[in-house]
Coordinates of C-alpha atoms in Angstrom, one line a residue:
M1 CA 239.6 17.9 229.6
D2 CA 239.2 15.3 226.8
I3 CA 238.5 12.6 229.4
Q4 CA 235.9 14.7 231.1
L5 CA 234.2 15.4 227.8
Q6 CA 234.2 11.7 226.9
E7 CA 232.8 10.8 230.3
L8 CA 230.0 13.4 229.8
I9 CA 229.3 12.0 226.4
D10 CA 229.2 8.4 227.8
K11 CA 226.8 9.5 230.6
I12 CA 224.5 11.2 228.1
K13 CA 224.5 8.1 225.9
K14 CA 223.8 5.8 228.9
D15 CA 221.0 8.0 230.1
G16 CA 219.5 8.2 226.6
V17 CA 219.6 4.4 226.2
A18 CA 218.0 4.0 229.7
N19 CA 215.2 6.4 228.8
A20 CA 214.6 4.7 225.5
E21 CA 214.5 1.3 227.2
Q22 CA 212.0 2.6 229.7
A23 CA 209.8 4.2 227.0
A24 CA 209.9 0.9 225.0
A25 CA 208.9 -1.1 228.0
Q26 CA 206.0 1.2 228.6
I27 CA 204.9 1.0 225.0
I28 CA 205.1 -2.8 225.1
A29 CA 203.0 -2.9 228.3
E30 CA 200.4 -0.7 226.8
A31 CA 200.3 -2.7 223.6
E32 CA 199.9 -6.0 225.6
K33 CA 197.1 -4.4 227.7
K34 CA 195.3 -3.3 224.5
A35 CA 195.8 -6.7 222.8
N36 CA 194.3 -8.4 225.9
S37 CA 191.4 -6.1 225.8
I38 CA 190.8 -6.8 222.2
L39 CA 191.0 -10.5 222.8
E40 CA 188.5 -10.3 225.7
E41 CA 186.1 -8.3 223.6
A42 CA 186.4 -10.8 220.7
Q43 CA 185.8 -13.7 223.0
K44 CA 182.7 -12.0 224.4
K45 CA 181.3 -11.4 221.0
S46 CA 182.1 -15.0 220.0
D47 CA 180.3 -16.3 223.0
D48 CA 177.3 -14.1 222.3
M49 CA 177.2 -15.2 218.7
I50 CA 177.3 -18.9 219.7
K51 CA 174.6 -18.3 222.3
N52 CA 172.4 -16.6 219.8
A53 CA 173.0 -19.3 217.2
K54 CA 172.0 -22.0 219.7
T55 CA 168.8 -20.1 220.6
E56 CA 167.9 -19.8 216.9
I57 CA 168.6 -23.5 216.3
S58 CA 166.3 -24.3 219.2
L59 CA 163.5 -22.1 217.8
W60 CA 163.8 -23.6 214.3
R61 CA 163.8 -27.1 215.8
S62 CA 160.7 -26.4 217.8
C63 CA 159.0 -25.1 214.6
F64 CA 159.8 -28.3 212.6
E65 CA 159.1 -30.8 215.4
Q66 CA 155.4 -29.8 215.7

């Protein structure tokens, strides 16, 4: 009886660890996806700011060159 009980406990522990590892992997995947999304958005904003700055520089130059 004791052996069966220990086997049951071991199985429950094993299943619990497997479920926790699966949940952890899913959380990590979602975090990586969100991080990539944030980086992409930041890069887009940065590109837009650079583009706008270059446009402003061109406008200012044209004002002073005349």
